[in-house]
Short mmCIF file of C-alpha atoms in Angstrom, two decimals:
data_model
loop_
_atom_site.label_atom_id
_atom_site.label_comp_id
_atom_site.label_asym_id
_atom_site.label_seq_id
_atom_site.Cartn_x
_atom_site.Cartn_y
_atom_site.Cartn_z
CA PRO M 1 -15.69 -13.95 -0.15
CA ILE M 2 -12.56 -12.96 1.73
CA PRO M 3 -11.82 -14.99 4.89
CA THR M 4 -12.15 -12.91 8.06
CA VAL M 5 -8.70 -13.99 9.18
CA TYR M 6 -7.19 -11.85 6.38
CA TYR M 7 -8.79 -8.72 7.85
CA ASN M 8 -7.58 -9.69 11.32
CA ILE M 9 -4.02 -9.96 10.02
CA LEU M 10 -4.20 -6.66 8.11
CA ASP M 11 -5.56 -4.84 11.17
CA LYS M 12 -2.22 -5.44 12.90
CA TYR M 13 -0.32 -3.19 10.46
CA ASN M 14 -0.19 0.58 9.98
CA LYS M 15 0.71 0.41 6.28
CA ILE M 16 -0.06 -2.27 3.72
CA ILE M 17 1.20 -2.52 0.14
CA PHE M 18 -0.70 -4.64 -2.36
CA ALA M 19 1.35 -5.71 -5.39
CA GLU M 20 -1.08 -6.59 -8.17
CA GLU M 21 -0.50 -7.39 -11.82
CA ASN M 22 -3.50 -5.37 -12.98
CA LEU M 23 -3.95 -1.63 -13.32
CA THR M 24 -7.08 -1.18 -11.23
CA GLY M 25 -6.22 -2.86 -7.93
CA GLN M 26 -8.91 -5.53 -8.27
CA TYR M 27 -7.97 -7.48 -5.14
CA ARG M 28 -7.83 -4.31 -3.04
CA ILE M 29 -11.29 -3.39 -4.31
CA ALA M 30 -12.58 -6.91 -3.59
CA MET M 31 -11.33 -6.60 -0.01
CA PHE M 32 -12.16 -2.98 0.80
CA GLY M 33 -14.58 -1.76 -1.86
CA ASN M 34 -14.07 1.78 -3.08
CA GLN M 35 -13.41 3.18 0.37
CA THR M 36 -10.21 5.16 0.69
CA LEU M 37 -7.96 3.82 3.42
CA ASN M 38 -4.77 5.73 4.17
CA LYS M 39 -3.04 2.57 5.32
CA ILE M 40 -3.55 0.78 1.97
CA SER M 41 -1.24 1.45 -1.00
CA GLY M 42 -0.69 -0.38 -4.22
CA VAL M 43 1.93 -1.20 -6.79
CA ASN M 44 0.17 -2.11 -10.01
CA LYS M 45 1.44 -3.12 -13.43
CA MET M 46 -0.14 -4.69 -16.49
CA GLY M 47 1.56 -6.96 -18.99
CA LYS M 48 4.83 -7.26 -17.06
CA MET M 49 5.88 -8.67 -13.73
CA ILE M 50 6.31 -6.22 -10.88
CA ASP M 51 9.98 -5.75 -10.12
CA PRO M 52 10.72 -6.21 -6.39
CA GLU M 53 12.52 -2.85 -6.51
CA GLU M 54 9.17 -1.19 -7.33
CA ILE M 55 7.74 -2.55 -4.08
CA VAL M 56 10.83 -1.39 -2.17
CA LEU M 57 10.48 2.10 -3.68
CA LYS M 58 6.81 2.24 -2.62
CA PHE M 59 7.83 1.16 0.89
CA LYS M 60 10.47 3.91 1.06
CA GLU M 61 7.92 6.45 -0.18
CA LEU M 62 5.50 5.45 2.59
CA VAL M 63 8.26 5.67 5.21
CA ARG M 64 9.15 9.18 3.99
CA GLU M 65 5.51 10.27 4.07
CA THR M 66 5.06 8.89 7.58
CA ARG M 67 8.19 10.63 8.87
CA THR M 68 7.15 13.90 7.23
CA LYS M 69 3.75 13.74 8.93
CA GLU M 70 5.36 12.92 12.27
CA MET M 71 7.63 15.96 11.92
CA GLY M 72 4.69 18.25 11.25
CA GLY M 73 5.01 18.38 7.48
CA VAL M 74 8.78 18.97 7.32
CA ASN M 75 10.58 16.55 5.00
CA SER M 76 13.62 15.25 6.90
CA GLU M 77 15.49 14.52 3.66
CA GLN M 78 15.66 18.15 2.54
#
């Protein structure tokens, strides 16, 4: 079981990145089941450690996506 306090903490954020050293996102699935939540993203890798730069790249990707949506679908980096 997942302590309720974890969900209370996660509810405070618009975007959440789970870094898991497995390919299927097992902890995400344990917490949220198979439901698709737009605020949840993952960085997964098997057999090697996740490089911090991979998490940073995922963060930048989410920021770009959010800005694009806020601008009505226009990518500000083009």
